[in-house]
PDB file of C-alpha atoms in Angstrom:
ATOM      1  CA  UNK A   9     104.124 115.156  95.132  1.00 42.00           C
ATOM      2  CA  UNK A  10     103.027 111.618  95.706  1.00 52.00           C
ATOM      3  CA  UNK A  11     101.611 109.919  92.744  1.00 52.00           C
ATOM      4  CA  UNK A  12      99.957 106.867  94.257  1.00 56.00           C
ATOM      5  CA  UNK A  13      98.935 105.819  91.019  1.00 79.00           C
ATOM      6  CA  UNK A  14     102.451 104.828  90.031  1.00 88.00           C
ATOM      7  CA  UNK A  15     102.988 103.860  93.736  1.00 93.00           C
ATOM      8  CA  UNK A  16     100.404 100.771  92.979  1.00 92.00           C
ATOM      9  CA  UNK A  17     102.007  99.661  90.414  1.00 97.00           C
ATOM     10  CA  UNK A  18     105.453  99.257  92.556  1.00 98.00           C
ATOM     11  CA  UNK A  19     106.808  96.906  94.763  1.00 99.00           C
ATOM     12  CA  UNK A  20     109.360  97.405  97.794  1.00 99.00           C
ATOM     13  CA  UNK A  21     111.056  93.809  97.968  1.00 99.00           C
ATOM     14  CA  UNK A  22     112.085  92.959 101.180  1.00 98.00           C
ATOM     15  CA  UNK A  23     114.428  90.167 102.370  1.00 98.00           C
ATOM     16  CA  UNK A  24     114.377  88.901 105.655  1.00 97.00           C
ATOM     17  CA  UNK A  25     116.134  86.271 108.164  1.00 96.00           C
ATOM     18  CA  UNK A  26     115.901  86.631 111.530  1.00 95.00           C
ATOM     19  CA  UNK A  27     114.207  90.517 111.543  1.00 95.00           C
ATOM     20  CA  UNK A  28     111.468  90.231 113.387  1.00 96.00           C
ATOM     21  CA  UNK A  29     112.080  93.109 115.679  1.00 95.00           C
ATOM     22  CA  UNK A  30     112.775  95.690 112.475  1.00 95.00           C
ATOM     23  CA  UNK A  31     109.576  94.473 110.482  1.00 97.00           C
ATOM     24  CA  UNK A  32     106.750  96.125 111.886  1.00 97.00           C
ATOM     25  CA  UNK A  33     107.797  99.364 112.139  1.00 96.00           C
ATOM     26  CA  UNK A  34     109.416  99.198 108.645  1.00 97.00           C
ATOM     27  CA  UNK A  35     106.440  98.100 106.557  1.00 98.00           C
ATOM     28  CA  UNK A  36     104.583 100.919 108.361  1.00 97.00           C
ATOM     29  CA  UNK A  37     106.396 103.805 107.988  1.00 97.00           C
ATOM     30  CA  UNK A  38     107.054 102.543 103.974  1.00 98.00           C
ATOM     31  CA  UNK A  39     103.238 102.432 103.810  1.00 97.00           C
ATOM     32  CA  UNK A  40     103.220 105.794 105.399  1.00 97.00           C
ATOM     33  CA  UNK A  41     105.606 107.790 103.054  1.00 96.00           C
ATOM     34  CA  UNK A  42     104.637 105.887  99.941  1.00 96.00           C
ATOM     35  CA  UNK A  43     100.406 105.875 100.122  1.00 95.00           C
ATOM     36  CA  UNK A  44      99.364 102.904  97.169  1.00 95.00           C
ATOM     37  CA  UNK A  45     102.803 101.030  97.198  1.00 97.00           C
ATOM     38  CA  UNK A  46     102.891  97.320  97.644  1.00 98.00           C
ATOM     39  CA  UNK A  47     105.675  95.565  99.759  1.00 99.00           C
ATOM     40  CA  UNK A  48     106.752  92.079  99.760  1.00 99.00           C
ATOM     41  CA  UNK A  49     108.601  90.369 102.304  1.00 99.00           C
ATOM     42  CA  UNK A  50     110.840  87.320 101.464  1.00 99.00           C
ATOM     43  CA  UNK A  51     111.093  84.953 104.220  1.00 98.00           C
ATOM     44  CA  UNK A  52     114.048  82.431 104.289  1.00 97.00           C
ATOM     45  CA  UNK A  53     112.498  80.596 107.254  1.00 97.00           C
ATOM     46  CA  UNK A  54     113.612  82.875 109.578  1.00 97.00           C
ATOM     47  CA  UNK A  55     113.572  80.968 113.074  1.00 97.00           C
ATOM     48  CA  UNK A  56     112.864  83.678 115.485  1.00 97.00           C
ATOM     49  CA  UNK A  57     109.255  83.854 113.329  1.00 97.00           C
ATOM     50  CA  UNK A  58     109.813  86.665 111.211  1.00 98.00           C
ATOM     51  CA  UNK A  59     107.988  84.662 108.562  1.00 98.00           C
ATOM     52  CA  UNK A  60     104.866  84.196 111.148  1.00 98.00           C
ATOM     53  CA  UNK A  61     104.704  88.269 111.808  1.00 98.00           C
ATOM     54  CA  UNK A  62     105.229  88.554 108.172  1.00 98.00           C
ATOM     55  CA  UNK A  63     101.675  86.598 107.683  1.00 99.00           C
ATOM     56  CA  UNK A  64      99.988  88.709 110.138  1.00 98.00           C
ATOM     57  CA  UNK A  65     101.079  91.830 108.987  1.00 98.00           C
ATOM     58  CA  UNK A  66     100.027  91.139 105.776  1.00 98.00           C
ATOM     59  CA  UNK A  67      96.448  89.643 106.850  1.00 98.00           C
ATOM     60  CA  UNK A  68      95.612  93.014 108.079  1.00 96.00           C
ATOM     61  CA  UNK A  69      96.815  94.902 105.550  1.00 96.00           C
ATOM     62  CA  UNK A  70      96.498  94.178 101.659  1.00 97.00           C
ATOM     63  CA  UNK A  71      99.220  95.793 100.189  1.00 98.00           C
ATOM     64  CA  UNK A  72     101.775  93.674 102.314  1.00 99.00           C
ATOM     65  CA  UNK A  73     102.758  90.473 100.475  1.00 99.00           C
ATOM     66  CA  UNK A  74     104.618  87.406 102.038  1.00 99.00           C
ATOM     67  CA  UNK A  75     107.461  84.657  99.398  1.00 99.00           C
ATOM     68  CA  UNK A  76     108.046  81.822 101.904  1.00 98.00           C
ATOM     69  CA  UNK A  77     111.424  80.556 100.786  1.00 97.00           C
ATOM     70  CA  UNK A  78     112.808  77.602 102.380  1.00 94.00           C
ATOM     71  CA  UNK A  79     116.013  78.235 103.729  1.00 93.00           C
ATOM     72  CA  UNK A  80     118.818  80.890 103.947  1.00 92.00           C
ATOM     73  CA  UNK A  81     120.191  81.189 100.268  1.00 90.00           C
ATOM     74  CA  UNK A  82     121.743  84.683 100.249  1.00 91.00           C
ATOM     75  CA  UNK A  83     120.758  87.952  99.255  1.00 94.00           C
ATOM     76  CA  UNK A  84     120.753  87.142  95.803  1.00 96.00           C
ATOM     77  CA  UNK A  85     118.536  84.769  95.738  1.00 97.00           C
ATOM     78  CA  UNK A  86     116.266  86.555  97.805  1.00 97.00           C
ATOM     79  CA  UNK A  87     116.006  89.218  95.631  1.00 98.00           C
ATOM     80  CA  UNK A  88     116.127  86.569  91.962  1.00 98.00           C
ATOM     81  CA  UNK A  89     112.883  85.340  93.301  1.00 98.00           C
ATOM     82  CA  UNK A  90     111.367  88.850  94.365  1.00 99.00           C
ATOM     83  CA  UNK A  91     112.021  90.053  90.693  1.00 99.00           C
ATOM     84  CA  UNK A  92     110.357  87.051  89.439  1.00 98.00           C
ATOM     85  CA  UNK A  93     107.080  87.416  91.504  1.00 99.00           C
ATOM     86  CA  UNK A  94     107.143  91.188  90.666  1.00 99.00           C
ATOM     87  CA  UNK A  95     107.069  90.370  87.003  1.00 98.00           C
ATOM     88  CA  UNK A  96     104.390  87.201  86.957  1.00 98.00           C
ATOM     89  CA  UNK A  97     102.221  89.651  89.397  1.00 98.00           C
ATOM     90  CA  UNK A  98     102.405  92.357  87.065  1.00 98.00           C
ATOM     91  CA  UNK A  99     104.145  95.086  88.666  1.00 98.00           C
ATOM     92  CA  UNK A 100     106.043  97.799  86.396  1.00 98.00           C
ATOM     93  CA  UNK A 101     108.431  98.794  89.042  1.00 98.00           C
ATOM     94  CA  UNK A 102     110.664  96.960  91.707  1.00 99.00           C
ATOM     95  CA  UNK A 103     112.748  98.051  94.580  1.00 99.00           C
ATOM     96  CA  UNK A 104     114.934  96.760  96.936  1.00 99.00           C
ATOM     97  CA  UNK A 105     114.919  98.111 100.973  1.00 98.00           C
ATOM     98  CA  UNK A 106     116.585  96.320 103.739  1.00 96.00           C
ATOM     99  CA  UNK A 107     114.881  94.732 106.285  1.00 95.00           C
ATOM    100  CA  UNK A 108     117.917  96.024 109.365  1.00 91.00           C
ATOM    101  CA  UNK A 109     116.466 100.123 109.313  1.00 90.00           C
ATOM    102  CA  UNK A 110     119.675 100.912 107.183  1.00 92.00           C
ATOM    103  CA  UNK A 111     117.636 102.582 104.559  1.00 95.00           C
ATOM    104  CA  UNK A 112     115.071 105.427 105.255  1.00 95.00           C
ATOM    105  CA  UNK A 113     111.572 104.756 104.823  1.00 96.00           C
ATOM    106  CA  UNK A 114     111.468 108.509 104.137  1.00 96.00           C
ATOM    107  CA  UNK A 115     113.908 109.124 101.342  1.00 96.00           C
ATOM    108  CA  UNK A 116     112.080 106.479  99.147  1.00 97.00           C
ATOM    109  CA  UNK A 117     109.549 109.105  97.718  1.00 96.00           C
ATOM    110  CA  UNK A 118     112.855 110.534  96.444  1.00 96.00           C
ATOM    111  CA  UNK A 119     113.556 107.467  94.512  1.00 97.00           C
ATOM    112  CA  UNK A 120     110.376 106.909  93.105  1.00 97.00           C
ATOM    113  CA  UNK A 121     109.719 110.128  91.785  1.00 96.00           C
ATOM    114  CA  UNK A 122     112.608 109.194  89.606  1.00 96.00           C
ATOM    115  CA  UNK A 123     111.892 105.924  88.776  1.00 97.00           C
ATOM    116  CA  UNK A 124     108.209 107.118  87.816  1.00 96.00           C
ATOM    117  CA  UNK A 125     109.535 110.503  86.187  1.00 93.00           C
ATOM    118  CA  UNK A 126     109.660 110.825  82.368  1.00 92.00           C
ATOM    119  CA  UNK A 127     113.651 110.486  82.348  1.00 94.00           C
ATOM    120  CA  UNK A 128     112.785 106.668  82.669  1.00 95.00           C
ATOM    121  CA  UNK A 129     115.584 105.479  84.233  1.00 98.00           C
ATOM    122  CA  UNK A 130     116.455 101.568  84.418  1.00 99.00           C
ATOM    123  CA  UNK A 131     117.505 101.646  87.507  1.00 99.00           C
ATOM    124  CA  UNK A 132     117.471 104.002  90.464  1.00 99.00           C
ATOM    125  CA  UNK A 133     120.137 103.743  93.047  1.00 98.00           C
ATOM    126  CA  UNK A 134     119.981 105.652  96.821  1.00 97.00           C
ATOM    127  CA  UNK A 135     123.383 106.654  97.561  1.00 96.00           C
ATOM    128  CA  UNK A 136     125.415 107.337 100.209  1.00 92.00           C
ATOM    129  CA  UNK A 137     128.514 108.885  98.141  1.00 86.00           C
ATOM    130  CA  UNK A 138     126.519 110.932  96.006  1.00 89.00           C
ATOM    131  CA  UNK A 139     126.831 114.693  96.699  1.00 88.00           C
ATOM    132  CA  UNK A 140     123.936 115.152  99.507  1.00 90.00           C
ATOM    133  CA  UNK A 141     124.328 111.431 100.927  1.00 86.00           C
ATOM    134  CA  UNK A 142     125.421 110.104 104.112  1.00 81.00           C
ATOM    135  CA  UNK A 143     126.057 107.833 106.552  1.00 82.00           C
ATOM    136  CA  UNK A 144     124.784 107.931 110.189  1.00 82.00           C
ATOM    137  CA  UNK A 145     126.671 105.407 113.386  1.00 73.00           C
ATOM    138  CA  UNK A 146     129.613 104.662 111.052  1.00 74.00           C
ATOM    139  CA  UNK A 147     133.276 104.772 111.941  1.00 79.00           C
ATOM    140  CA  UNK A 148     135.608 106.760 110.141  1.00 83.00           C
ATOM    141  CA  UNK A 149     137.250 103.470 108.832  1.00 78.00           C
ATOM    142  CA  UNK A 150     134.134 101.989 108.080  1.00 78.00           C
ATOM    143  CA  UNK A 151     132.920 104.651 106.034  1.00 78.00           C
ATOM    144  CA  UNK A 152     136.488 104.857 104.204  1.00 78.00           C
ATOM    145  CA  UNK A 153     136.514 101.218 103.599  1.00 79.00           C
ATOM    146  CA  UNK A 154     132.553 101.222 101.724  1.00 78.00           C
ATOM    147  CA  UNK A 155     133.645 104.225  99.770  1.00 77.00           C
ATOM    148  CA  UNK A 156     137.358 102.639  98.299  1.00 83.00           C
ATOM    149  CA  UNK A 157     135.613  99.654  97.629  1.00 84.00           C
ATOM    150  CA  UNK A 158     133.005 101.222  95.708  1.00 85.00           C
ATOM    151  CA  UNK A 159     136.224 103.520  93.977  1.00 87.00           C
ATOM    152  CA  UNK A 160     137.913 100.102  93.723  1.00 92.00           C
ATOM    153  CA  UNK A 161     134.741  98.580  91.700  1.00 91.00           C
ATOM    154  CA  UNK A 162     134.769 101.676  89.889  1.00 91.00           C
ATOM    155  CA  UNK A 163     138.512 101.606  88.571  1.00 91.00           C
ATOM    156  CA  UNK A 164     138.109  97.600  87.980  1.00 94.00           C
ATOM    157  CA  UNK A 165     134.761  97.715  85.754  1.00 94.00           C
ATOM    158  CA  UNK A 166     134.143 100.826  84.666  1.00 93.00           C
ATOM    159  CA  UNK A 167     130.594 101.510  86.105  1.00 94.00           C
ATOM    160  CA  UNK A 168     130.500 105.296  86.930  1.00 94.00           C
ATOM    161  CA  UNK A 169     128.395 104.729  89.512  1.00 95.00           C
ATOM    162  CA  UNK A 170     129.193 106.424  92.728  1.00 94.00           C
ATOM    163  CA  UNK A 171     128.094 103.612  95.502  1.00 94.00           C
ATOM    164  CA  UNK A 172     128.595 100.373  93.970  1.00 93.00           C
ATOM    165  CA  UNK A 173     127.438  98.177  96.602  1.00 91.00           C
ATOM    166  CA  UNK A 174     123.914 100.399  97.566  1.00 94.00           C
ATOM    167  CA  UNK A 175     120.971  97.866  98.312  1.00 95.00           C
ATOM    168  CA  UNK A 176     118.438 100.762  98.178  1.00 98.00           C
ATOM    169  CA  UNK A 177     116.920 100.511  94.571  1.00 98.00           C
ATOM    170  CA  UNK A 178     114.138 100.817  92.225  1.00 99.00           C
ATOM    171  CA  UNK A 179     114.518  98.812  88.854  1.00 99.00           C
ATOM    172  CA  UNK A 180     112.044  98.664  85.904  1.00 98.00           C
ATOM    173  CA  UNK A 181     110.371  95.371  85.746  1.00 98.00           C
ATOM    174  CA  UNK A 182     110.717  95.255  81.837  1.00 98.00           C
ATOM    175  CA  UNK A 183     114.620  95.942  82.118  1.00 98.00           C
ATOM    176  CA  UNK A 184     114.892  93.624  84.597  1.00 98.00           C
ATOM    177  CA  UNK A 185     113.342  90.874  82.765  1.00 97.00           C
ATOM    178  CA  UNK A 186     115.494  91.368  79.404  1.00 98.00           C
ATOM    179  CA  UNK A 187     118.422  91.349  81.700  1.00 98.00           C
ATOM    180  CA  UNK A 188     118.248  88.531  83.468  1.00 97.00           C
ATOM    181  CA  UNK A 189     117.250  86.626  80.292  1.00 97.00           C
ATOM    182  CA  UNK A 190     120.286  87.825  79.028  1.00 97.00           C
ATOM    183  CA  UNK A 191     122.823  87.181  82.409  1.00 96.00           C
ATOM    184  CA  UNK A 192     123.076  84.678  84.581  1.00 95.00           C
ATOM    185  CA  UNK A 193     123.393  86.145  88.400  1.00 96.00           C
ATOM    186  CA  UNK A 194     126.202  84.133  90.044  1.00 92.00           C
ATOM    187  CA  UNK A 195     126.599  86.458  93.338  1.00 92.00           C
ATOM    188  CA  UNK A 196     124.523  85.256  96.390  1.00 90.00           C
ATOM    189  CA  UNK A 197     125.815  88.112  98.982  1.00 87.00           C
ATOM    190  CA  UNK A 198     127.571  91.282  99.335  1.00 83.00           C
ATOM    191  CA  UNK A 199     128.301  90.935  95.809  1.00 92.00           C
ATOM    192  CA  UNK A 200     125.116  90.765  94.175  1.00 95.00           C
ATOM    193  CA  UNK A 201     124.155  94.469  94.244  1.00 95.00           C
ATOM    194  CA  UNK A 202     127.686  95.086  92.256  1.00 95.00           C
ATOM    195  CA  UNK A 203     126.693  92.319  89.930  1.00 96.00           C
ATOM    196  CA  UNK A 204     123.638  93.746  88.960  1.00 97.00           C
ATOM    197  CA  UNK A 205     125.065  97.447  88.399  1.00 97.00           C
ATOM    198  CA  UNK A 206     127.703  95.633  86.543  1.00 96.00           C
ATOM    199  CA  UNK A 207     125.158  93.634  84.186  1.00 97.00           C
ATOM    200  CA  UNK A 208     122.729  97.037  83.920  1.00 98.00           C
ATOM    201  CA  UNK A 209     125.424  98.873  83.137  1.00 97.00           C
ATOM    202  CA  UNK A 210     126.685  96.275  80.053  1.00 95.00           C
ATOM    203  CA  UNK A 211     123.198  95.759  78.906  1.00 97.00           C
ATOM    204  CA  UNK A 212     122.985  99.806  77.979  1.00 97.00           C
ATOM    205  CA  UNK A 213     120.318 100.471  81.045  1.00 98.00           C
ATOM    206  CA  UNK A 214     119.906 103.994  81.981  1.00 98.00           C
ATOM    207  CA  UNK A 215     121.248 104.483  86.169  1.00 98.00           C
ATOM    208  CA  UNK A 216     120.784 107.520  88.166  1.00 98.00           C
ATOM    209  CA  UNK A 217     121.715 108.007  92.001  1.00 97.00           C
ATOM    210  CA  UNK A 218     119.945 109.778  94.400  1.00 97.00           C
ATOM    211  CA  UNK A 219     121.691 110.739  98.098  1.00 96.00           C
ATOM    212  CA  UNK A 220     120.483 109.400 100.775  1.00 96.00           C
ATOM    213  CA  UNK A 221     120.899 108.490 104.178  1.00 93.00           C
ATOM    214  CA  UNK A 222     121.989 105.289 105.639  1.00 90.00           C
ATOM    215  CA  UNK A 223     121.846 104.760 109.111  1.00 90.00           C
ATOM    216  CA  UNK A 224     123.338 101.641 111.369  1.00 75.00           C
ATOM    217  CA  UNK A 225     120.419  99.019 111.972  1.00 57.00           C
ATOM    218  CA  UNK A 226     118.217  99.903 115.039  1.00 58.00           C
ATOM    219  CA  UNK A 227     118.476  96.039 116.455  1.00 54.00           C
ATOM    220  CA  UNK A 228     119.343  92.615 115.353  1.00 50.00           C
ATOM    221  CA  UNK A 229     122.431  91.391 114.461  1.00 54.00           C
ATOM    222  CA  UNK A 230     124.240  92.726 110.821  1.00 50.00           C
ATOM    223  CA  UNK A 231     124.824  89.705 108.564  1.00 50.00           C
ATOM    224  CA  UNK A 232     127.748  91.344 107.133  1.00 49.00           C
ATOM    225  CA  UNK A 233     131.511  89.833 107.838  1.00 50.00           C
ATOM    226  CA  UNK A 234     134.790  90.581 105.833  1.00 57.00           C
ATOM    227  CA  UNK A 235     134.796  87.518 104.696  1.00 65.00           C
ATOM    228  CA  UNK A 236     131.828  88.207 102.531  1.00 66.00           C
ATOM    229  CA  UNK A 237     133.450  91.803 101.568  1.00 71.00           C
ATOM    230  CA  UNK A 238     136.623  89.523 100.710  1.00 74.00           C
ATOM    231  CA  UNK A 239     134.760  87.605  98.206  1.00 76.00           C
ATOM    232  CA  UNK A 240     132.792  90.211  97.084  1.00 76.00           C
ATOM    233  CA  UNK A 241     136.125  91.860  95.754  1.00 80.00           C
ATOM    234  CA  UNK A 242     137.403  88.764  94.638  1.00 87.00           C
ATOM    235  CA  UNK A 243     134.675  88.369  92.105  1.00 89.00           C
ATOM    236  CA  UNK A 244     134.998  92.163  90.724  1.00 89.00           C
ATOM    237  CA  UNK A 245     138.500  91.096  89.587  1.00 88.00           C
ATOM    238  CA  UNK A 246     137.075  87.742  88.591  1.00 88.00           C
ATOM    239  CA  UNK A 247     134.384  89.279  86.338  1.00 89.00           C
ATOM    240  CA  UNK A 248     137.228  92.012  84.538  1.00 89.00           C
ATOM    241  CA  UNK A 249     139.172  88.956  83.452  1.00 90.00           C
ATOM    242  CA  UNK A 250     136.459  86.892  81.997  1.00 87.00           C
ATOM    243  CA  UNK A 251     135.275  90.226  80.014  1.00 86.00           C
ATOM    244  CA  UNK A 252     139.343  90.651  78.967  1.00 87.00           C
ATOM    245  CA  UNK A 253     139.372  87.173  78.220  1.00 88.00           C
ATOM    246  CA  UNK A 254     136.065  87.524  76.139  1.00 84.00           C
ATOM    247  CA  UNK A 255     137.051  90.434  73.897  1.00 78.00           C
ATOM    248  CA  UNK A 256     140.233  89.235  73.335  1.00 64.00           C
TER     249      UNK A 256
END
């Protein structure tokens, strides 16, 4: 059941750069499977004029939302400064969707039934390694190399968390906000969704995963490289150290 009245008082954060072809069709069907929800769409000057269709879309439709940023940052910051307007515009809840047609506008009912459910979860996580997920236009090596690097996260910090590296989410605004009081996010890529488990995790916040179904972008060009992925792992082993070194 669709509770719309919860749905109002979310946000689906968006990042963008250089997705104008995925945008439209996105921000629909998310309007379509979640009736009341808001969507923001952060811009980092994209210049094939994503930011321009963002303005449109959102001058025909209230519920669409446009954070002009002015230049290509990362991921992280993207979503830093989607979590901050959430929380000065009063929104209770805040998720993350990519803007490639990775994530399924039509598992994120599934998500926010448990991010608006009375279990009250801190953060909700759409997973492809959870019993029920998947992964659809993958190679067998990629999908072995996602999963042993969320095992390898795993085995490094401790997390319990079945896909480490997910970028479909739904936090709670008031965690969020004590948490990033508390942390300082370093990660600006592929490394920022680990981060952020990692830091939820520490700070006591209550995770659950949901399966879902992640499917190879429908055009555009993926962002990802291995050098990013490289990094990314780097910093896991970084992190463990500087906790070691802390305790000891």
């Amino acid at each position: 059941m669709k509770n719309t009245n919860y749905n109002a008082q979310t946000v689906i954060a968006i990042p963008t750069y250089n997705e104008r072809e995925n945008l439209e069709w996105i921000t629909a069907e998310i309007l379509a499977q979640a009736p009341g929800i808001h969507i923001l769409i952060v811009d980092d000057n994209s210049p094939d004029g994503t930011g321009e269709l963002a303005d449109a879309l959102a001058a025909n439709h209230p519920q669409l939302h446009v954070l002009h940023r002015a230049g290509k940052e990362g991921l992280g910051p993207a979503y830093l400064a989607a979590f901050a307007w959430a929380d000065n515009h009063g929104y209770s809840w805040v998720g993350e969707f990519d803007a490639d047609g990775s994530h399924q506008p039509r598992d994120l009912p599934r998500l926010l039934a448990l991010a608006h459910g009375s279990g009250r979860p801190d953060l909700v996580i759409g997973s492809r390694w959870r019993r029920g997920g998947a992964t659809s236009g993958w190679s067998l090596s990629r999908q072995a190399l996602s999963w042993a690097g969320s095992v390898y996260v795993n085995v490094v910090l401790g997390l319990g968390v079945a896909d480490t590296t997910a970028g479909f989410r739904v936090y709670r605004v008031d965690f969020l906000s004590r948490l990033l009081q508390r942390y300082v996010i370093e990660s600006k890529g592929y490394g920022f969704q680990i981060e952020m488990t990692w830091r939820t995790r520490r700070a006591g916040g209550k995770i659950v995963e949901v399966p879902i179904t992640f499917v190879e972008r429908r055009a555009g060009t993926s962002k990802m490289s291995g050098s990013i992925i490289k990094e990314a792992f780097l910093e896991v082993a970084k992190w463990r150290i500087r906790e070691l070194c802390q305790r000891a």
